[in-house]
Short mmCIF file of C-alpha atoms and ligand atoms in Angstrom, two decimals:
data_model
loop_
_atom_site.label_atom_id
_atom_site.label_comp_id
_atom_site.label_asym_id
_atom_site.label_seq_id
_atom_site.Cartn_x
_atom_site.Cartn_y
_atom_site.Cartn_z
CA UNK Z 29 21.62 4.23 5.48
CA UNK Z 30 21.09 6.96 3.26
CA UNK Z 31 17.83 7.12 0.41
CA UNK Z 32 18.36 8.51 -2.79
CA UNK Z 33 16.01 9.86 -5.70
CA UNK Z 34 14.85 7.81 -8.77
CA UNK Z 35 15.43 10.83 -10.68
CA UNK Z 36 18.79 11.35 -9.28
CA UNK Z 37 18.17 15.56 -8.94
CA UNK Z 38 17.69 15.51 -4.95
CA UNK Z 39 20.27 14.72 -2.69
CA UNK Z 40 20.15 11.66 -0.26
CA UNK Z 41 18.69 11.88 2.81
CA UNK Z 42 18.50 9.64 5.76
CA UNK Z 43 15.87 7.33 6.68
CA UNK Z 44 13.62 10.00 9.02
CA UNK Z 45 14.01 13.23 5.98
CA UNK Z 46 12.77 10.94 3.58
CA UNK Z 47 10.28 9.56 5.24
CA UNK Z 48 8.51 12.92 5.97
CA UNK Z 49 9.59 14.10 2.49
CA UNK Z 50 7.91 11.68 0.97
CA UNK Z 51 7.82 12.17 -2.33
CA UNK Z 52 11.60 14.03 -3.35
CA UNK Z 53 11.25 17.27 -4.93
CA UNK Z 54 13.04 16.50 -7.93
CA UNK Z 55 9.46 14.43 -9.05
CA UNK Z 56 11.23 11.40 -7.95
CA UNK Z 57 10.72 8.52 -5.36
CA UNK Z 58 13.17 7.72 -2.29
CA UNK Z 59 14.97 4.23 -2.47
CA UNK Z 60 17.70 2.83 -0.51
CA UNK Z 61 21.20 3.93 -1.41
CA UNK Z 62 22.53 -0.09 -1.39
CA UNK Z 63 20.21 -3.13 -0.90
CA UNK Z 64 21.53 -5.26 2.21
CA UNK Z 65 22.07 -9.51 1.80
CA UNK Z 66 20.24 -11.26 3.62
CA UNK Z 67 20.76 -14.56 1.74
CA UNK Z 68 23.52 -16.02 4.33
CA UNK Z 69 21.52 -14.99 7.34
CA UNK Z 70 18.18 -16.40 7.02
CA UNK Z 71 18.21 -18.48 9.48
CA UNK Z 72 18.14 -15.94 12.67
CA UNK Z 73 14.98 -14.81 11.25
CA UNK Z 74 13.64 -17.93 12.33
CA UNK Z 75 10.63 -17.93 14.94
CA UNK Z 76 10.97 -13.92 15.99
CA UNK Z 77 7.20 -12.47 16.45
CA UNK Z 78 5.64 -10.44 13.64
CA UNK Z 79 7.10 -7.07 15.37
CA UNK Z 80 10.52 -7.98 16.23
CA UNK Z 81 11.33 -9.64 12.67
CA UNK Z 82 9.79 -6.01 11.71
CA UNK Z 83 12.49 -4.21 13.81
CA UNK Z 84 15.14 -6.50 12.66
CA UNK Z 85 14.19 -5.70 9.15
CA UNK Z 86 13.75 -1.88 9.46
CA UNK Z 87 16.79 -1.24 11.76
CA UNK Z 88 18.78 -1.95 8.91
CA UNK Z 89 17.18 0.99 6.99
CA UNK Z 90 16.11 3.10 9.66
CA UNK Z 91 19.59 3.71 10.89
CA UNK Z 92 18.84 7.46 11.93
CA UNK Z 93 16.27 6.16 14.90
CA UNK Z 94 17.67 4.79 18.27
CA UNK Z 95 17.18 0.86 18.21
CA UNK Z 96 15.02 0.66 21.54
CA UNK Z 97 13.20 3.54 20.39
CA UNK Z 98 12.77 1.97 16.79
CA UNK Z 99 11.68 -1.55 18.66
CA UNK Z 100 8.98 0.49 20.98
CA UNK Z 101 7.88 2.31 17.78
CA UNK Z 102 7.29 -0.96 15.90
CA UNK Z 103 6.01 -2.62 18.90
CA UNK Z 104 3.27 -0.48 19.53
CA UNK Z 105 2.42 -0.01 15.56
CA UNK Z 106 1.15 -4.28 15.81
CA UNK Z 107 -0.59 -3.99 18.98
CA UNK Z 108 -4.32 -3.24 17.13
CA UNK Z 109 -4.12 -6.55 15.24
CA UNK Z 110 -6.83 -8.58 16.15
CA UNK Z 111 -4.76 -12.16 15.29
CA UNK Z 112 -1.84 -13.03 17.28
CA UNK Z 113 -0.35 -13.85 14.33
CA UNK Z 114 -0.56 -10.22 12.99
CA UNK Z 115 -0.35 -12.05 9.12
CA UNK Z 116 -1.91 -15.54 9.35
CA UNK Z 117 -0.56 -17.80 6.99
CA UNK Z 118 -3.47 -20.47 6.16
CA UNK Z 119 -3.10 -23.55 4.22
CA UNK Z 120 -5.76 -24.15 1.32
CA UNK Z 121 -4.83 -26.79 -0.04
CA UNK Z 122 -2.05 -28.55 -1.78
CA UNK Z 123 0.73 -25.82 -2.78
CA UNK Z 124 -2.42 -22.85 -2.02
CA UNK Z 125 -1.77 -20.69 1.30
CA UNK Z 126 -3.41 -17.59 1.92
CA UNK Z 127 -1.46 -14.71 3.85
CA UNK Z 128 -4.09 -12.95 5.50
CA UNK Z 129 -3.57 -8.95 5.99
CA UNK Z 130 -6.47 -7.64 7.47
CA UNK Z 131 -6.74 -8.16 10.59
CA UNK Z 132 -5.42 -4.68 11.54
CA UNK Z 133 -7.88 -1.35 12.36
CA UNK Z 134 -9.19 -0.73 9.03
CA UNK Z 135 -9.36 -4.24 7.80
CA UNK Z 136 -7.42 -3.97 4.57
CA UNK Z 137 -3.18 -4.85 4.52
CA UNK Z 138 -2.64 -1.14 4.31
CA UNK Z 139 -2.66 -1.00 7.78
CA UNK Z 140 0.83 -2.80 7.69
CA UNK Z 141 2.60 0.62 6.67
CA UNK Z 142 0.04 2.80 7.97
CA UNK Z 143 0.08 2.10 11.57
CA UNK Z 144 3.85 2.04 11.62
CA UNK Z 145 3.89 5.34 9.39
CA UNK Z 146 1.49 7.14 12.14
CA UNK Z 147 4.04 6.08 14.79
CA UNK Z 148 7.17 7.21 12.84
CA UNK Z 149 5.35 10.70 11.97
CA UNK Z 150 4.10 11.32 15.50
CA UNK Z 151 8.00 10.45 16.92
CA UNK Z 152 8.97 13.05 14.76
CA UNK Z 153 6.96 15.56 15.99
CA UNK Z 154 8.00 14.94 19.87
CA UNK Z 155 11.40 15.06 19.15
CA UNK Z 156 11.65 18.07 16.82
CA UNK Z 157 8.69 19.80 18.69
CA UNK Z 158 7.21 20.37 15.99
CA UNK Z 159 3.79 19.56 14.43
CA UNK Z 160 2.25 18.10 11.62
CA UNK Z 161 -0.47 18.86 9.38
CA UNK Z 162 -1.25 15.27 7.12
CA UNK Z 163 -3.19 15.48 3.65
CA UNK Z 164 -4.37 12.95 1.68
CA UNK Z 165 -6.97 12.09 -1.29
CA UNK Z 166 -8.40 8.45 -1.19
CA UNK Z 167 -10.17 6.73 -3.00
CA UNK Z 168 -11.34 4.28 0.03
CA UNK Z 169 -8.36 2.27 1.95
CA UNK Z 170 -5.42 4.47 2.07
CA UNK Z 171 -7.54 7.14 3.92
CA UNK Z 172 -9.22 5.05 6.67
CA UNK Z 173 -5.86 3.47 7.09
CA UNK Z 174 -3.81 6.73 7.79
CA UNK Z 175 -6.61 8.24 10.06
CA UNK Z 176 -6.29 5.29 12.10
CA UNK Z 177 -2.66 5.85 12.18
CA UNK Z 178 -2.82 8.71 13.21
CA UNK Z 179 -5.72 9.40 15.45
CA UNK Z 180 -6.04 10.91 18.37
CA UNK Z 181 -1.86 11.75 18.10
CA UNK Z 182 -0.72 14.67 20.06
CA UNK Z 183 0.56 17.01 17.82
CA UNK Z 184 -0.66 16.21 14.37
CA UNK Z 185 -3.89 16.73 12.27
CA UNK Z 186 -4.77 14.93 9.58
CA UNK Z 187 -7.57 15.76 6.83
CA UNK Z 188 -8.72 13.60 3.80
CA UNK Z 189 -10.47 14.52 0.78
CA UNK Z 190 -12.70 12.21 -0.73
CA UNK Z 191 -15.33 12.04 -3.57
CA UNK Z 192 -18.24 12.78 -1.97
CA UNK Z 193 -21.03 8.84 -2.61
CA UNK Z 194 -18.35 7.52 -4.73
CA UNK Z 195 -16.81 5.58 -1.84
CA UNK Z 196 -18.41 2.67 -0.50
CA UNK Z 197 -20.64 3.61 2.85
CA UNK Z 198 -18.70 1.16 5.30
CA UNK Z 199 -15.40 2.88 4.36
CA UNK Z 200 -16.60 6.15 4.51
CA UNK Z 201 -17.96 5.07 8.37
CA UNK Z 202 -14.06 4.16 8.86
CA UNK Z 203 -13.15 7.51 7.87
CA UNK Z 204 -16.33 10.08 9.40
CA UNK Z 205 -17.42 7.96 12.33
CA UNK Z 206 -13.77 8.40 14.55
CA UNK Z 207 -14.70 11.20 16.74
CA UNK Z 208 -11.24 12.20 17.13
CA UNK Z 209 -10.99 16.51 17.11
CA UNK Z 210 -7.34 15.94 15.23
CA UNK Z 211 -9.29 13.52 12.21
CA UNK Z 212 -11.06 15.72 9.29
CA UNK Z 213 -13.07 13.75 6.48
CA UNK Z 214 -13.74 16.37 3.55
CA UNK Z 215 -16.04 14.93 1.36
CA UNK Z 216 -15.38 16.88 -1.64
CA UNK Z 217 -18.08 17.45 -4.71
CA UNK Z 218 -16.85 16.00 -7.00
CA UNK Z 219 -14.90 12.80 -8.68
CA UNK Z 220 -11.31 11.05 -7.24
CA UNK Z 221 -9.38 13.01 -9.77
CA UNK Z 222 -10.99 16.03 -8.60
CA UNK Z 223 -9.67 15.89 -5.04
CA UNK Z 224 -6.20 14.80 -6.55
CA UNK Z 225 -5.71 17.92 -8.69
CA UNK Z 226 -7.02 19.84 -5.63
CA UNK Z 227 -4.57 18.24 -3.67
CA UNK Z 228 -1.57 18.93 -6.25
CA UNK Z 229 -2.19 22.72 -6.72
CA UNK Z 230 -2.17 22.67 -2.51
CA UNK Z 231 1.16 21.36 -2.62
CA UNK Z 232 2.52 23.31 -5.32
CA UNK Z 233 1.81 26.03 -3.17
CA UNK Z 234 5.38 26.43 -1.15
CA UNK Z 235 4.14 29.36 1.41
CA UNK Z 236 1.40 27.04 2.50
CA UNK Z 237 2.59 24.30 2.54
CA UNK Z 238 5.59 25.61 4.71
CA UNK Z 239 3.36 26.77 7.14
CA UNK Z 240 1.47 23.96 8.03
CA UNK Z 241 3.89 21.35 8.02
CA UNK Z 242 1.70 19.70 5.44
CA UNK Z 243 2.85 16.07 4.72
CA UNK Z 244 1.33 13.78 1.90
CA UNK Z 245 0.00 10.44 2.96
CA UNK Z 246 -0.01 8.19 -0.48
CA UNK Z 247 1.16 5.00 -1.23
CA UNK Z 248 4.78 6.42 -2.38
CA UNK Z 249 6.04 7.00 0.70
CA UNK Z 250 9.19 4.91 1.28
CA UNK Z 251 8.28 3.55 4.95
CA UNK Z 252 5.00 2.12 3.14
CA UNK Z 253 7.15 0.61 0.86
CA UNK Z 254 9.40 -0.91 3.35
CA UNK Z 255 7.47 -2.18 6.24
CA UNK Z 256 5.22 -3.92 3.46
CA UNK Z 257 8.49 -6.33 2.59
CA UNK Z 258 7.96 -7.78 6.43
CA UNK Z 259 5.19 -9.72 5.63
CA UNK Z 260 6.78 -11.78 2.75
CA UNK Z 261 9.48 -12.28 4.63
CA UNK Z 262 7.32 -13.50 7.48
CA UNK Z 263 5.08 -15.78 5.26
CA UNK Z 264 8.14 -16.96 3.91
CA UNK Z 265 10.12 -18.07 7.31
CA UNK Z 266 6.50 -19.68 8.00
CA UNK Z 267 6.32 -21.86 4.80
CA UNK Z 268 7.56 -25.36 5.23
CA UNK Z 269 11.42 -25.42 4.60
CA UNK Z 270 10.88 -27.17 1.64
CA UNK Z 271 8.54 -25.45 -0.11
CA UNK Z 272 10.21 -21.73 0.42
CA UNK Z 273 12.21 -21.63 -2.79
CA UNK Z 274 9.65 -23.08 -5.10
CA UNK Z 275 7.15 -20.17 -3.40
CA UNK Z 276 4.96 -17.62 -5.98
CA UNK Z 277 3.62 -14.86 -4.23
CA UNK Z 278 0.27 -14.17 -5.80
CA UNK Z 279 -0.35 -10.27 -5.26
CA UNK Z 280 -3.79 -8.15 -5.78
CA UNK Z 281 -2.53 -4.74 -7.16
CA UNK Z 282 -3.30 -1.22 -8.43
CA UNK Z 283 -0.49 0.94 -7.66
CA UNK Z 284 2.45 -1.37 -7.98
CA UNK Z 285 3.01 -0.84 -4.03
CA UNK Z 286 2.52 -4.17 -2.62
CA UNK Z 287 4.16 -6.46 -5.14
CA UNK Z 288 7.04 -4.02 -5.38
CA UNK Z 289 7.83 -4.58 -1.37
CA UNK Z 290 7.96 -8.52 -1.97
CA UNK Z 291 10.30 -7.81 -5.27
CA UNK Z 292 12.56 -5.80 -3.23
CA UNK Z 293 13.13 -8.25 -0.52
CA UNK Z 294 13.72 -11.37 -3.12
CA UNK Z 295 16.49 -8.44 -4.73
CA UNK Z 296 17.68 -8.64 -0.85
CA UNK Z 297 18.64 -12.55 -1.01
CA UNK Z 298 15.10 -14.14 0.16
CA UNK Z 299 15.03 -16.94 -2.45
CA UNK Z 300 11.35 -16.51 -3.40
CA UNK Z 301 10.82 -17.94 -6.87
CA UNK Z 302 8.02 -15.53 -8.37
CA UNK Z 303 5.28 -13.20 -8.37
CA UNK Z 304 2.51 -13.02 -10.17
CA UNK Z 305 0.98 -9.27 -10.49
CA UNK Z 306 -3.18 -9.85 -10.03
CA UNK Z 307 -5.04 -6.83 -11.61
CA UNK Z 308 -8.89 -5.93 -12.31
CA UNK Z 309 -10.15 -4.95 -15.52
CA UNK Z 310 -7.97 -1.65 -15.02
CA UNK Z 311 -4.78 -3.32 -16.38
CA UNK Z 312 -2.06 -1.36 -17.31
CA UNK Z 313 0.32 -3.55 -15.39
CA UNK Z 314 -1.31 -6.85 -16.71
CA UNK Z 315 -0.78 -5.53 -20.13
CA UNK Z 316 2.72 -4.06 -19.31
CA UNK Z 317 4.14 -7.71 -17.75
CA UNK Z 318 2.94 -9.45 -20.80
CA UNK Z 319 3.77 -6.97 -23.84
CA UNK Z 320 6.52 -4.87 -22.35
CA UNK Z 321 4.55 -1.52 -23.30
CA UNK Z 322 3.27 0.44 -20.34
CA UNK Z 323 0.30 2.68 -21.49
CA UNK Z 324 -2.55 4.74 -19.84
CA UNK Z 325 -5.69 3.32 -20.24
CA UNK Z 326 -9.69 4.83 -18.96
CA UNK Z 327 -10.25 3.84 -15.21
CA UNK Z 328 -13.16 1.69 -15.23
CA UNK Z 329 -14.91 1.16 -11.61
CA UNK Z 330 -15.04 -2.56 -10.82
CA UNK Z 331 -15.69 -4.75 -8.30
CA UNK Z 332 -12.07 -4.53 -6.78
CA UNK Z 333 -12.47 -0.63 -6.34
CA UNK Z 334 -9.17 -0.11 -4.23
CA UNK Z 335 -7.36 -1.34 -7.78
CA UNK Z 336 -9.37 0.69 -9.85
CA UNK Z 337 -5.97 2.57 -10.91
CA UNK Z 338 -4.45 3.44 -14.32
CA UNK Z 339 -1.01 4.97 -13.31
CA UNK Z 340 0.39 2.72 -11.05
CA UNK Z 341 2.71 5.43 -9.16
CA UNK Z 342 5.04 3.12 -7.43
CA UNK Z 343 6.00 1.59 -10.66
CA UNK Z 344 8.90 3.92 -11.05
CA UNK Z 345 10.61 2.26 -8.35
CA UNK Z 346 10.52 -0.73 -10.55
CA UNK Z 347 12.09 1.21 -13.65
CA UNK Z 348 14.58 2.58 -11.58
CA UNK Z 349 15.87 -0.82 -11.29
CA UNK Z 350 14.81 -2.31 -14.76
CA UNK Z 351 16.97 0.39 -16.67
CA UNK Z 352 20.03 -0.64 -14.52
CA UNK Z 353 19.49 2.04 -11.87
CA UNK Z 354 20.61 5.02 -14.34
CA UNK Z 355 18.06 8.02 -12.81
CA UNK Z 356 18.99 9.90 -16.69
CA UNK Z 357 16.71 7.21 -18.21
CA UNK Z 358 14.26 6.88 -15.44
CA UNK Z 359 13.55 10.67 -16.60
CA UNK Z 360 13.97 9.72 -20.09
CA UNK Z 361 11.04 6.88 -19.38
CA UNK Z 362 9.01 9.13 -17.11
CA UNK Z 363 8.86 12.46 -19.61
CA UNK Z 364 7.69 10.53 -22.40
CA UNK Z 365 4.78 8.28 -20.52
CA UNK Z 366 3.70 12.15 -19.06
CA UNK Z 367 4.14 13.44 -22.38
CA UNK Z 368 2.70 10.81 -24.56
CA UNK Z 369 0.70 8.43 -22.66
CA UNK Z 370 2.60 5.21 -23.12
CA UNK Z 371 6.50 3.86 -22.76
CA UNK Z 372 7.57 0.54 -24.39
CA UNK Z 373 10.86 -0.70 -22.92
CA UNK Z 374 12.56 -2.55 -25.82
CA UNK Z 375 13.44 -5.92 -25.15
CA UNK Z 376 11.65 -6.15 -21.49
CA UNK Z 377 12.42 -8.97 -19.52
CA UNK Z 378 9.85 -9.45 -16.99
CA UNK Z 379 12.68 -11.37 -14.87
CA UNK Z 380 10.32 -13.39 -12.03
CA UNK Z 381 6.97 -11.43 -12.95
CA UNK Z 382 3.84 -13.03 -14.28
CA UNK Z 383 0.82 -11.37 -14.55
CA UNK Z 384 -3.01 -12.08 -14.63
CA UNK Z 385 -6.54 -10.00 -15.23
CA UNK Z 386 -9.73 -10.66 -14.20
CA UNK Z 387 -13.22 -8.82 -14.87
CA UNK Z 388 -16.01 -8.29 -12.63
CA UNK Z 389 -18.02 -11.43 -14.02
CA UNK Z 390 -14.73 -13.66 -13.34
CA UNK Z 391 -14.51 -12.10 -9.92
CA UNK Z 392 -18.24 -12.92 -9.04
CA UNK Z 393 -17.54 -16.39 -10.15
CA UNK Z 394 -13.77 -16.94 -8.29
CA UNK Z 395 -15.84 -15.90 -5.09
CA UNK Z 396 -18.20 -18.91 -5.53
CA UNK Z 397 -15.54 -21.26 -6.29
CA UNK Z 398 -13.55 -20.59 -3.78
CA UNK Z 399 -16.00 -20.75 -1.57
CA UNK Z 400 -17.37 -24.09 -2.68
CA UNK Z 401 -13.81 -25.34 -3.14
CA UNK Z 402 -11.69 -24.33 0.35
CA UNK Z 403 -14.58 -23.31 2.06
CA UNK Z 404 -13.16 -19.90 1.99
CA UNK Z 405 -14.45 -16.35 1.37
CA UNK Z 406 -12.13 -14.23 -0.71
CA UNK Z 407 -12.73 -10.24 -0.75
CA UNK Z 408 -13.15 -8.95 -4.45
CA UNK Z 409 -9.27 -7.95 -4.51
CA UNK Z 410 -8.01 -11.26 -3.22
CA UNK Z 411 -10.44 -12.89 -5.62
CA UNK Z 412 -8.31 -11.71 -8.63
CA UNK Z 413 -5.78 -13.41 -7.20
CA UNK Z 414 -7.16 -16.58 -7.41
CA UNK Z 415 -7.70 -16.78 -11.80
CA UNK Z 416 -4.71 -18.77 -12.21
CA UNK Z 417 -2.85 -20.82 -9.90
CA UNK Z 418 0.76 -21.86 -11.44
CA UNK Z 419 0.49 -26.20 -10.32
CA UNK Z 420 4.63 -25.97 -10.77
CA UNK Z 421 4.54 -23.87 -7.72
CA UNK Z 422 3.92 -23.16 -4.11
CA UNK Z 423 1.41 -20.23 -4.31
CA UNK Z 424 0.80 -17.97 -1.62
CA UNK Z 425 -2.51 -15.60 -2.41
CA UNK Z 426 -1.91 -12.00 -0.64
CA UNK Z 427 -5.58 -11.56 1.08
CA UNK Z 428 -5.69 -7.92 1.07
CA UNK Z 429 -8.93 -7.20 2.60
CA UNK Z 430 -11.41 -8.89 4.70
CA UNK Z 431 -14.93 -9.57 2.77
CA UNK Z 432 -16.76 -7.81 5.77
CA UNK Z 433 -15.84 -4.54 3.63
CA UNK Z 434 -17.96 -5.52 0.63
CA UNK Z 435 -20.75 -7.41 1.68
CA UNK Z 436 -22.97 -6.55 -1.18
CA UNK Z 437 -20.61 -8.39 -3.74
CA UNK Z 438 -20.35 -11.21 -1.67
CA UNK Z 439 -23.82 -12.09 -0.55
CA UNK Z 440 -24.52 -11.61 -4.52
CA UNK Z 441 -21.57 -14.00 -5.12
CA UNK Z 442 -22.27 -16.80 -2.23
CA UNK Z 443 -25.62 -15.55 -0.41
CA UNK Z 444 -23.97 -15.05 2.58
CA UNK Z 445 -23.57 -11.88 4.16
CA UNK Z 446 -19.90 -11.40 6.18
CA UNK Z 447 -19.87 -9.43 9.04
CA UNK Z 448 -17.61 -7.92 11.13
CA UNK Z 449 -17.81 -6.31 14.32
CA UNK Z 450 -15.47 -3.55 14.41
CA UNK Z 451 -17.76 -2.56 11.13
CA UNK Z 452 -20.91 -3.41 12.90
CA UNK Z 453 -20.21 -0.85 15.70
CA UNK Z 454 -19.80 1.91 13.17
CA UNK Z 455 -23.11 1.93 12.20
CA UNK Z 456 -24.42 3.06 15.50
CA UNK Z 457 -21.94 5.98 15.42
CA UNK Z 458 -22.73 9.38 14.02
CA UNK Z 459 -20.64 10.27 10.37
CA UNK Z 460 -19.10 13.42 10.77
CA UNK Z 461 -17.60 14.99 7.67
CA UNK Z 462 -17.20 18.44 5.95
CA UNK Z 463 -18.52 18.97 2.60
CA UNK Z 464 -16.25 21.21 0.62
CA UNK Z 465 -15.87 21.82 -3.40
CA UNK Z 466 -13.62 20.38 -5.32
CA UNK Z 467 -11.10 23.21 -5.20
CA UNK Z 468 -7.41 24.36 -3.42
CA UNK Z 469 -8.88 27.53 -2.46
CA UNK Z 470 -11.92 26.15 -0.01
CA UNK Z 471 -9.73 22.98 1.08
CA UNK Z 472 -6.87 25.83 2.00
CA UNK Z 473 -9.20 28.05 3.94
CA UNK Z 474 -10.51 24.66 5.52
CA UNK Z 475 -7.35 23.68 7.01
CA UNK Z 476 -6.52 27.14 8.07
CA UNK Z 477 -9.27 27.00 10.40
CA UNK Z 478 -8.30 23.20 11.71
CA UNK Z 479 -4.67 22.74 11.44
CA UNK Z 480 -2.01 22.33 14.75
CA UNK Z 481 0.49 24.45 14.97
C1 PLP F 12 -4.72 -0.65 -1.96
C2 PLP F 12 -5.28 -2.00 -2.14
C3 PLP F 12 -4.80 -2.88 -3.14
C4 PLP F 12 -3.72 -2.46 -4.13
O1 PLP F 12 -2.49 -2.26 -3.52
P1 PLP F 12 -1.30 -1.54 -4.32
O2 PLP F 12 -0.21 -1.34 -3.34
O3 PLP F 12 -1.89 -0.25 -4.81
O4 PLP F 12 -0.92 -2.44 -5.42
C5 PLP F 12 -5.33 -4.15 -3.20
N1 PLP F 12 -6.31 -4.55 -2.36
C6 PLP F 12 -6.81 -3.73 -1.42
C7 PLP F 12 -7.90 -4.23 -0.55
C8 PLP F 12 -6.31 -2.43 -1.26
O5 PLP F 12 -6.80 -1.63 -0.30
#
């Protein structure tokens, strides 16, 4: 299978170039050429493990990779879950299931793509003998998750920049407390944006970027994208037969990454009846599903940091699609919402989409119901997910973190502190990091020193 550019300026590549592209260098984001069918094959889906209906799923797209080596790649990217289940399906209630995705290495669902990601990048490397030199700025999740995908791999460094106390202490443990020689946490003076526009002008730079083998770990990478559709499809084979069709996946979301994966396998013939899109206070997407005009707002820190986003970068995907896969006016869309700030797509139907928003005071409150309710604690992210349950439907909440990683909101939501110990032995281990400024020039001489290669 070959992946082509939203923006229709890069030629297609195969599954393994556009994976370690990442993003394409027209500005655009890789998606598949052709969508397969699934709808008149369901049923041999039925009862395979988490990891083999993940190589069943991704040998379809990753066509360029030997299957046994594919199946050993996939294989060993579930082994660090700590449920056998790898994503637990747990009833609620009547019609309310949770899908529980954090019970990988870092605790949050971005393990999903993240393990598999280190495993496809570190592949790479052995069989072009070659290294690799990963960047990344985080804001919390995405950077604990790819250094544990990546650590300790022969042949590849990886360095993230982060705002220096602006992410919470346990995830900065997850990223400064590895004690791996190829893992780099640069805590960088300065805000989130800083360390992004650091990290542009580092990549603009060709020369240097050439020779490091530097490759961008964000959220647009299209094996993210794609090994996230596994777990509807797995919650989905796991739902009662007669509840599948009626099912509304309920998803927490910032940059349009998860819910897009569960949108692209319905588009692939899984009969799932809905989504609904759960932001924070930061809603561009809440506001864009119900009033069809997408438009930059001010990124307010909530509760539900790891959604605390305003340009939801993954959301092209979704125009790609919505403006009948024509990569002229996904240009057309993307120069004026860089140009002006805002895009309203006339006549927007928001097909199977609903949306929902919930502030910090709702999300203190959710937390308390649920628990009194189900007996269940919900993380701050998942917690958005719970402001409106659709009774007309089989709703399926997408837990995307495990409340161990904010136990400040919780105890001040329920009084009780969760725990966890793959957090708890952190705190006995020494943080490590690298304080640099905010700027390409001392990152760049940084990595100089550290890369492979
Ligand atoms: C990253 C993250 C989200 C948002 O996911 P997107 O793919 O950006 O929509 C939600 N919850 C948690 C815990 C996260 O880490």
């Amino acid at each position: 299978m070959k992946f082509l550019s939203t923006r229709g300026q890069t030629p297609s590549l195969g599954f393994s170039d556009a994976v370690a592209t990442g993003l394409a260098p027209d500005g655009g984001l890789f998606l598949p050429e052709s969508l397969p069918d699934f709808s008149g094959q369901l049923g041999r889906f039925e009862r395979l493990s988490y990891a083999e209906l993940c190589f069943e799923f991704m040998r379809v797209f990753a066509t360029d990779i030997p299957p046994d080596t594919l199946r050993s790649l996939i294989a060993a990217s579930y082994t660090r879950f700590t449920d056998p289940a790898i994503a637990p399906l747990k009833p609620l209630g009547k019609n309310l299931y949770v899908l529980e995705l954090f019970h990988g290495p870092t605790l949050a669902f971005k393990d999903f793509a993240l393990q598999l990601l280190g495993h496809l990048y570190a592949h790479q490397c052995q069989v072009r003998r070659e290294t690799i030199n990963v960047l990344g700025a985080t804001s919390g999740d995405t950077g604990a998750a790819a250094i544990h995908g990546l650590i300790g791999r022969p042949g590849t460094a990886i360095f993230i920049l982060y705002p220096d106390g602006r992410v919470s202490p346990l995830q900065e443990r997850q990223m400064a407390c590895m004690g791996a020689d190829n893992v780099f946490a640069l805590a960088v003076d300065g805000t989130f944006d800083d360390a992004q526009s650091a990290l542009k002008e580092i990549f603009g730079d060709q020369a240097f970027r050439l020779r490091h083998r530097l490759s961008a770990v964000n959220s647009i990478n299209l094996a993210r994208v794609l090994a996230q559709c596994v777990y509807y499809f797995y919650a989905w084979l796991k739902l009662p037969a007669a509840e599948r069709s009626n099912v509304e996946f309920v998803v927490p979301t910032g940059n349009f990454g998860n819910v897009l994966a569960g949108w692209m396998l319905q588009q692939m013939g899984v009969p799932i009846r809905g989504f609904r899109i759960a932001t924070n206070q930061n809603d561009i997407l809440y506001r864009m599903f119900t009033t069809g005009e997408y438009r930059v707002g001010e990124v307010h820190p909530s509760l539900a940091p790891s959604m605390d986003i305003q340009v939801a970068s993954n959301f092209e995907r979704f125009i790609y699609y919505a403006v009948g896969r024509e990569p002229q006016k996904v240009r057309d869309v993307m120069q004026t919402f860089k140009a002006t700030g805002a895009y309203t797509f006339a006549n927007f139907d928001r097909g199977s989409f609903g949306a929902s928003r919930t502030t910090d005071a709702e999300i203190r409150d959710i937390i308390q119901r649920v628990y009194r309710e189900h007996g269940y604690v919900a993380d701050p992210h998942t917690a958005c997910g719970f402001k409106e349950i659709n009774p007309e439907r089989v709703s399926v909440i997408l837990a995307t973190a495990s409340p161990a990683k904010f136990p400040d909101t919780i105890r001040e939501a329920i009084g009780v502190e969760p725990t966890h110990p793959s957090l708890e032995a952190l705190k006995s281990r020494p943080i490590v990091k690298h304080r640099l400024k905010a700027d390409a020039a001392a990152i760049r001489e940084f990595i100089d020193r550290h890369a492979v290669g």
